[in-house]
Amino acid sequence: MAARVLPPPPLPLVLLLLLLPLSARDTVAAGEDFPRDGRVIDLDESNFEAALGVIDFLFVDFYAPWCGHCKRLAPELDEAAPMLAGLSEPIVVAKVNADKYRKLGSKYGVDGFPTLMLFIHGVPIEYTGSRKADQLVRNLKKFVAPDVSILESDSAIKNFVENAGTSFPMFLGFGVNDSLIAEYGRKYKKRAWFAVAKDFSEDVMVAYEFDKVPALVAIHPKYKEQSLFYGPFEENFLEDFVRQSLLPLVVPINTETIKMLNDDQRKVVLTILEDDSDENSTQLVKILRSAASANRDLVFGYVGIKQWDEFVETFDVSKSSQLPKLLVWDRNEEYELVPVC
């Protein structure tokens, strides 16, 4: 059989085949122009999509030059940027003048300033947490962490706990199938750390106060609290434990912690004090903690008039009221005073 000689492809196809690798090289080269050294970078309509294509974790401040809140945020971002760049999963901080580049802002639903978004592999998540540099770093570090970390040794457990810090609760599973925890690691990713230890010593069992497996330990480093769950790891039991353990046994009510109550459907047993930092209040909080540990179907909280008088006044309590006051609050408008003997 005679060999067939194929005619050369049409010129446009040849050019296309030649240009495709060049375009790919150009894209990579463009990506190299974005600094990764902890500087806040400026983006606009000409380079925003390119940045999304080459930066896995991009934190963007959509701002307006005339916005006072934006001006106060800028130095916080300058301080946070090098810390975020130094994470094991680096986050690049960028800013977009969304007042000037309105089409770009509109594409991502920007309707106020500043609007903060974290793009994870190009997918945006609006950030509404603290704008202070240190807290912003803690929060974003949580966003890019694995849903559930797998720990293979005592040293890995120690490193995980140290790196997690004290801002979020953490859940450590020992002898627990990580597939059982994965759902809650995804669901509560923004609110807690999750890990499963595959190998650990008796020293770890002593340190975390469990004597059999499977066991799930909930830890609130900030409040020096720890609770233990032995199961059953099925139906609603596991999620009930996780959900209830997201809050400390007794919650100090302030502008930050009040937001934590939004996703919790339990009623709040609220104690109103004159000053939540004095010695008498400290003793009362210990009593509340004992009551809370015996009844996890309610949230126990406390607040001082001295610390947050505007909030306390919504319950018709003032500095002239007889304190402490105890009430059961549904977190909306309804509450019921409880007589204090």
Coordinates of C-alpha atoms in Angstrom, one line a residue:
M1 CA 0.0 0.0 0.0
A2 CA 1.4 3.4 -1.0
A3 CA 2.1 5.8 1.8
R4 CA -0.2 8.8 2.0
V5 CA 1.3 12.3 2.4
L6 CA -1.0 14.5 4.4
P7 CA -1.3 18.1 3.2
P8 CA 0.0 20.8 5.6
P9 CA -2.6 22.1 8.0
P10 CA -4.1 25.5 7.2
L11 CA -2.0 28.5 8.2
P12 CA -4.4 29.7 10.9
L13 CA -4.2 26.3 12.6
V14 CA -0.4 26.3 12.4
L15 CA -0.3 29.8 13.9
L16 CA -2.7 28.7 16.7
L17 CA -0.5 25.7 17.6
L18 CA 2.5 27.9 17.7
L19 CA 0.9 30.6 19.7
L20 CA -0.7 28.4 22.4
P21 CA 2.5 27.6 24.2
L22 CA 3.6 31.2 24.0
S23 CA 0.3 32.3 25.6
A24 CA 0.9 29.8 28.4
R25 CA 4.4 31.1 29.0
D26 CA 3.1 34.7 29.0
T27 CA 0.5 33.8 31.6
V28 CA 3.2 32.3 33.9
A29 CA 5.4 35.3 33.3
A30 CA 2.6 37.6 34.2
G31 CA 2.1 35.7 37.4
E32 CA 5.7 36.2 38.4
D33 CA 5.0 40.0 38.4
F34 CA 2.8 39.7 41.5
P35 CA 4.9 40.2 44.6
R36 CA 4.8 37.4 47.3
D37 CA 7.0 39.2 49.8
G38 CA 4.3 40.6 52.2
R39 CA 3.5 43.8 50.4
V40 CA -0.1 44.9 49.7
I41 CA -0.4 44.8 45.9
D42 CA -2.6 47.1 43.8
L43 CA -5.0 45.3 41.4
D44 CA -7.4 46.7 38.8
E45 CA -9.5 45.5 35.9
S46 CA -6.4 44.9 33.8
N47 CA -4.7 42.4 36.1
F48 CA -7.3 41.1 38.6
E49 CA -8.2 37.9 36.8
A50 CA -4.6 37.2 36.1
A51 CA -3.9 37.4 39.9
L52 CA -6.7 35.0 40.6
G53 CA -5.2 32.6 38.1
V54 CA -1.8 32.4 39.8
I55 CA -2.5 33.2 43.5
D56 CA -4.1 30.4 45.4
F57 CA -5.2 32.5 48.4
L58 CA -5.8 36.2 47.6
F59 CA -7.3 38.5 50.3
V60 CA -8.8 41.6 48.6
D61 CA -9.8 45.0 50.0
F62 CA -12.3 46.6 47.8
Y63 CA -12.0 50.2 49.0
A64 CA -12.8 53.8 48.1
P65 CA -10.2 56.6 48.6
W66 CA -12.7 58.9 50.4
C67 CA -13.9 56.2 52.8
G68 CA -12.9 56.8 56.4
H69 CA -13.2 53.2 57.4
C70 CA -11.0 52.2 54.5
K71 CA -8.3 54.7 55.6
R72 CA -8.2 53.2 59.1
L73 CA -8.1 49.7 57.6
A74 CA -5.1 50.4 55.4
P75 CA -2.4 50.3 58.1
E76 CA -3.9 47.2 59.6
L77 CA -3.5 45.5 56.2
D78 CA 0.0 46.7 55.8
E79 CA 0.8 45.1 59.2
A80 CA -1.0 41.9 58.5
A81 CA 0.3 41.3 55.0
P82 CA 3.8 40.1 55.8
M83 CA 2.5 37.8 58.5
L84 CA -0.1 36.3 56.0
A85 CA 2.7 35.9 53.4
G86 CA 4.7 33.9 55.9
L87 CA 2.0 31.3 56.6
S88 CA 2.5 27.7 55.5
E89 CA -0.3 28.4 53.1
P90 CA 0.7 32.0 52.1
I91 CA -2.1 34.6 51.6
V92 CA -1.4 37.6 49.3
V93 CA -3.1 40.8 50.3
A94 CA -4.3 43.1 47.6
K95 CA -6.5 46.2 47.2
V96 CA -8.8 47.4 44.5
N97 CA -10.1 50.9 44.1
A98 CA -13.7 49.8 43.6
D99 CA -14.9 53.4 43.4
K100 CA -12.8 53.8 40.3
Y101 CA -13.2 50.3 38.9
R102 CA -16.9 49.9 39.6
K103 CA -17.4 47.2 37.0
L104 CA -15.0 45.0 38.8
G105 CA -16.5 45.7 42.2
S106 CA -20.0 45.1 40.8
K107 CA -18.9 41.7 39.5
Y108 CA -18.2 40.6 43.0
G109 CA -21.3 42.2 44.6
V110 CA -19.4 45.1 46.3
D111 CA -22.1 47.6 47.5
G112 CA -20.2 49.3 50.4
F113 CA -16.7 50.1 51.5
P114 CA -14.6 48.5 52.6
T115 CA -15.7 45.1 51.3
L116 CA -13.2 42.3 52.1
M117 CA -13.0 39.0 50.3
L118 CA -10.8 36.0 50.4
F119 CA -10.4 34.2 47.1
I120 CA -9.6 30.5 47.5
H121 CA -8.5 29.2 44.2
G122 CA -10.5 31.9 42.6
V123 CA -13.7 31.3 44.6
P124 CA -14.7 34.4 46.7
I125 CA -15.7 34.2 50.4
E126 CA -16.7 37.5 52.0
Y127 CA -14.8 38.3 55.2
T128 CA -16.8 40.0 57.9
G129 CA -14.5 39.4 60.9
S130 CA -12.2 41.6 62.9
R131 CA -10.2 44.1 60.9
K132 CA -7.4 44.4 63.5
A133 CA -4.2 43.0 62.1
D134 CA -3.5 40.3 64.7
Q135 CA -7.1 39.0 64.7
L136 CA -7.4 39.2 61.0
V137 CA -4.3 37.0 60.6
R138 CA -5.7 34.5 63.1
N139 CA -9.1 34.4 61.2
L140 CA -7.6 34.1 57.8
K141 CA -5.2 31.4 58.9
K142 CA -8.2 29.4 59.9
F143 CA -9.8 29.9 56.5
V144 CA -6.9 28.3 54.6
A145 CA -6.3 25.4 57.0
P146 CA -7.4 21.8 56.2
D147 CA -10.9 21.0 57.3
V148 CA -9.4 18.2 59.5
S149 CA -5.7 17.8 60.2
I150 CA -4.3 14.3 60.5
L151 CA -1.7 14.0 63.3
E152 CA 0.7 11.0 63.3
S153 CA 2.7 11.5 66.5
D154 CA 2.8 13.2 69.9
S155 CA 5.0 16.0 68.4
A156 CA 2.5 16.6 65.6
I157 CA -0.2 16.9 68.2
K158 CA 1.9 19.4 70.2
N159 CA 2.7 21.4 67.1
F160 CA -0.9 21.5 66.0
V161 CA -2.2 22.8 69.4
E162 CA 0.6 25.5 69.5
N163 CA 0.0 26.7 66.0
A164 CA -3.7 26.8 66.4
G165 CA -3.3 29.5 69.1
T166 CA -6.1 30.5 71.6
S167 CA -8.6 32.4 69.4
F168 CA -10.7 29.4 68.4
P169 CA -11.9 26.2 70.1
M170 CA -10.4 23.0 68.9
F171 CA -11.6 19.4 68.6
L172 CA -9.1 16.6 68.8
G173 CA -10.2 13.1 67.9
F174 CA -8.3 10.1 69.3
G175 CA -9.0 6.8 67.7
V176 CA -11.8 8.4 65.8
N177 CA -12.4 7.8 62.1
D178 CA -11.6 11.1 60.4
S179 CA -14.5 10.5 58.0
L180 CA -16.8 11.0 61.0
I181 CA -15.3 14.4 61.8
A182 CA -14.8 15.6 58.2
E183 CA -18.5 16.8 57.9
Y184 CA -18.1 19.1 61.0
G185 CA -14.7 20.2 60.0
R186 CA -16.2 21.6 56.8
K187 CA -19.4 22.9 58.4
Y188 CA -17.7 24.7 61.3
K189 CA -14.4 25.5 59.5
K190 CA -14.6 29.3 60.3
R191 CA -15.3 28.7 64.0
A192 CA -13.0 25.9 65.2
W193 CA -9.9 23.7 64.5
F194 CA -10.4 20.0 63.9
A195 CA -7.8 17.2 64.0
V196 CA -7.6 13.5 64.3
A197 CA -4.6 11.8 66.0
K198 CA -3.7 8.5 64.4
D199 CA -0.9 7.6 66.8
F200 CA -0.3 8.9 70.3
S201 CA 1.3 7.8 73.6
E202 CA -0.2 7.2 77.1
D203 CA 1.3 10.6 78.0
V204 CA -1.1 12.2 75.6
M205 CA -4.0 10.3 77.1
V206 CA -3.0 11.6 80.5
A207 CA -2.5 15.2 79.3
Y208 CA -6.0 15.3 77.6
E209 CA -7.7 13.3 80.4
F210 CA -9.2 10.4 78.4
D211 CA -8.7 6.7 79.3
K212 CA -10.3 4.9 76.3
V213 CA -10.9 5.4 72.6
P214 CA -12.6 6.6 70.5
A215 CA -12.6 9.9 72.3
L216 CA -13.2 13.5 71.1
V217 CA -11.7 16.2 73.2
A218 CA -13.1 19.8 72.9
I219 CA -10.6 22.5 74.1
H220 CA -11.2 26.2 74.7
P221 CA -7.6 27.4 75.2
K222 CA -8.6 31.0 75.8
Y223 CA -10.9 30.0 78.7
K224 CA -8.8 27.1 79.9
E225 CA -11.7 24.7 79.4
Q226 CA -11.8 21.1 78.2
S227 CA -14.6 18.6 77.7
L228 CA -14.7 15.0 76.6
F229 CA -17.0 13.0 74.4
Y230 CA -16.9 9.2 74.2
G231 CA -19.8 8.8 71.9
P232 CA -22.0 7.5 70.5
F233 CA -20.5 8.8 67.2
E234 CA -23.7 8.6 65.3
E235 CA -26.9 10.4 64.4
N236 CA -27.2 13.7 66.2
F237 CA -25.1 13.0 69.2
L238 CA -21.8 13.9 67.7
E239 CA -23.0 17.1 66.1
D240 CA -24.8 18.2 69.4
F241 CA -21.5 17.8 71.2
V242 CA -19.6 19.8 68.6
R243 CA -22.2 22.5 68.3
Q244 CA -22.6 23.0 72.1
S245 CA -18.8 23.0 72.6
L246 CA -18.2 25.8 70.1
L247 CA -18.9 28.2 73.0
P248 CA -17.2 28.1 76.4
L249 CA -19.3 27.0 79.3
V250 CA -19.9 30.5 80.4
V251 CA -19.7 33.2 77.7
P252 CA -18.5 36.8 78.6
I253 CA -20.9 38.9 76.5
N254 CA -19.3 41.6 74.5
T255 CA -19.3 43.0 70.9
E256 CA -17.3 40.0 69.6
T257 CA -18.9 37.1 71.5
I258 CA -22.4 38.3 70.8
K259 CA -21.9 37.4 67.2
M260 CA -21.0 33.8 68.3
L261 CA -24.6 33.4 69.5
N262 CA -26.1 34.0 66.0
D263 CA -25.7 30.3 64.9
D264 CA -26.8 28.8 68.3
Q265 CA -30.5 28.1 68.8
R266 CA -30.3 27.7 72.6
K267 CA -31.7 30.2 75.0
V268 CA -29.3 32.2 77.1
V269 CA -29.2 32.3 80.9
L270 CA -27.8 35.8 81.2
T271 CA -26.4 37.2 84.5
I272 CA -26.0 41.0 84.6
L273 CA -23.4 42.3 86.9
E274 CA -22.1 45.7 87.9
D275 CA -18.5 45.0 86.9
D276 CA -17.7 41.6 85.4
S277 CA -14.0 41.9 86.4
D278 CA -14.3 42.4 90.1
E279 CA -13.6 39.6 92.7
N280 CA -17.3 39.0 93.5
S281 CA -18.2 38.5 89.8
T282 CA -15.3 36.1 89.4
Q283 CA -16.7 33.9 92.1
L284 CA -20.1 34.1 90.6
V285 CA -18.8 33.0 87.2
K286 CA -17.3 29.9 88.8
I287 CA -20.8 29.0 90.1
L288 CA -22.3 29.7 86.7
R289 CA -19.7 27.4 85.1
S290 CA -20.8 24.5 87.4
A291 CA -24.4 25.1 86.5
A292 CA -23.6 25.2 82.8
S293 CA -21.6 22.0 82.8
A294 CA -24.7 20.2 84.2
N295 CA -27.1 21.7 81.6
R296 CA -25.7 22.0 78.0
D297 CA -29.2 22.7 76.6
L298 CA -28.8 26.4 77.6
V299 CA -26.0 28.9 77.0
F300 CA -24.8 30.6 80.2
G301 CA -23.4 34.2 79.8
Y302 CA -22.6 37.2 81.8
V303 CA -22.1 40.9 81.2
G304 CA -21.1 43.9 83.3
I305 CA -22.9 47.3 83.1
K306 CA -19.5 48.9 83.4
Q307 CA -18.3 47.0 80.4
W308 CA -21.3 47.3 78.1
D309 CA -24.1 49.5 79.5
E310 CA -25.9 50.1 76.2
F311 CA -26.5 46.3 75.8
V312 CA -27.6 46.0 79.4
E313 CA -30.1 48.8 79.0
T314 CA -32.1 46.8 76.5
F315 CA -33.2 44.6 79.4
D316 CA -34.4 47.7 81.4
V317 CA -31.4 47.4 83.7
S318 CA -29.4 50.4 84.8
K319 CA -26.6 51.3 87.2
S320 CA -29.3 52.1 89.8
S321 CA -30.8 48.6 89.6
Q322 CA -30.3 46.0 92.2
L323 CA -27.7 43.6 90.9
P324 CA -26.9 40.9 90.0
K325 CA -29.9 40.2 87.7
L326 CA -30.6 36.8 86.2
L327 CA -32.8 36.4 83.2
V328 CA -33.5 33.9 80.4
W329 CA -33.2 35.5 77.0
D330 CA -34.2 34.1 73.6
R331 CA -31.6 36.3 71.8
N332 CA -34.4 38.4 70.3
E333 CA -36.8 40.7 72.1
E334 CA -38.2 38.2 74.6
Y335 CA -36.7 37.6 78.1
E336 CA -37.9 36.6 81.5
L337 CA -36.4 37.7 84.8
V338 CA -35.5 34.9 87.3
P339 CA -35.7 35.8 91.0
V340 CA -32.3 35.8 92.7
C341 CA -32.4 34.7 96.4

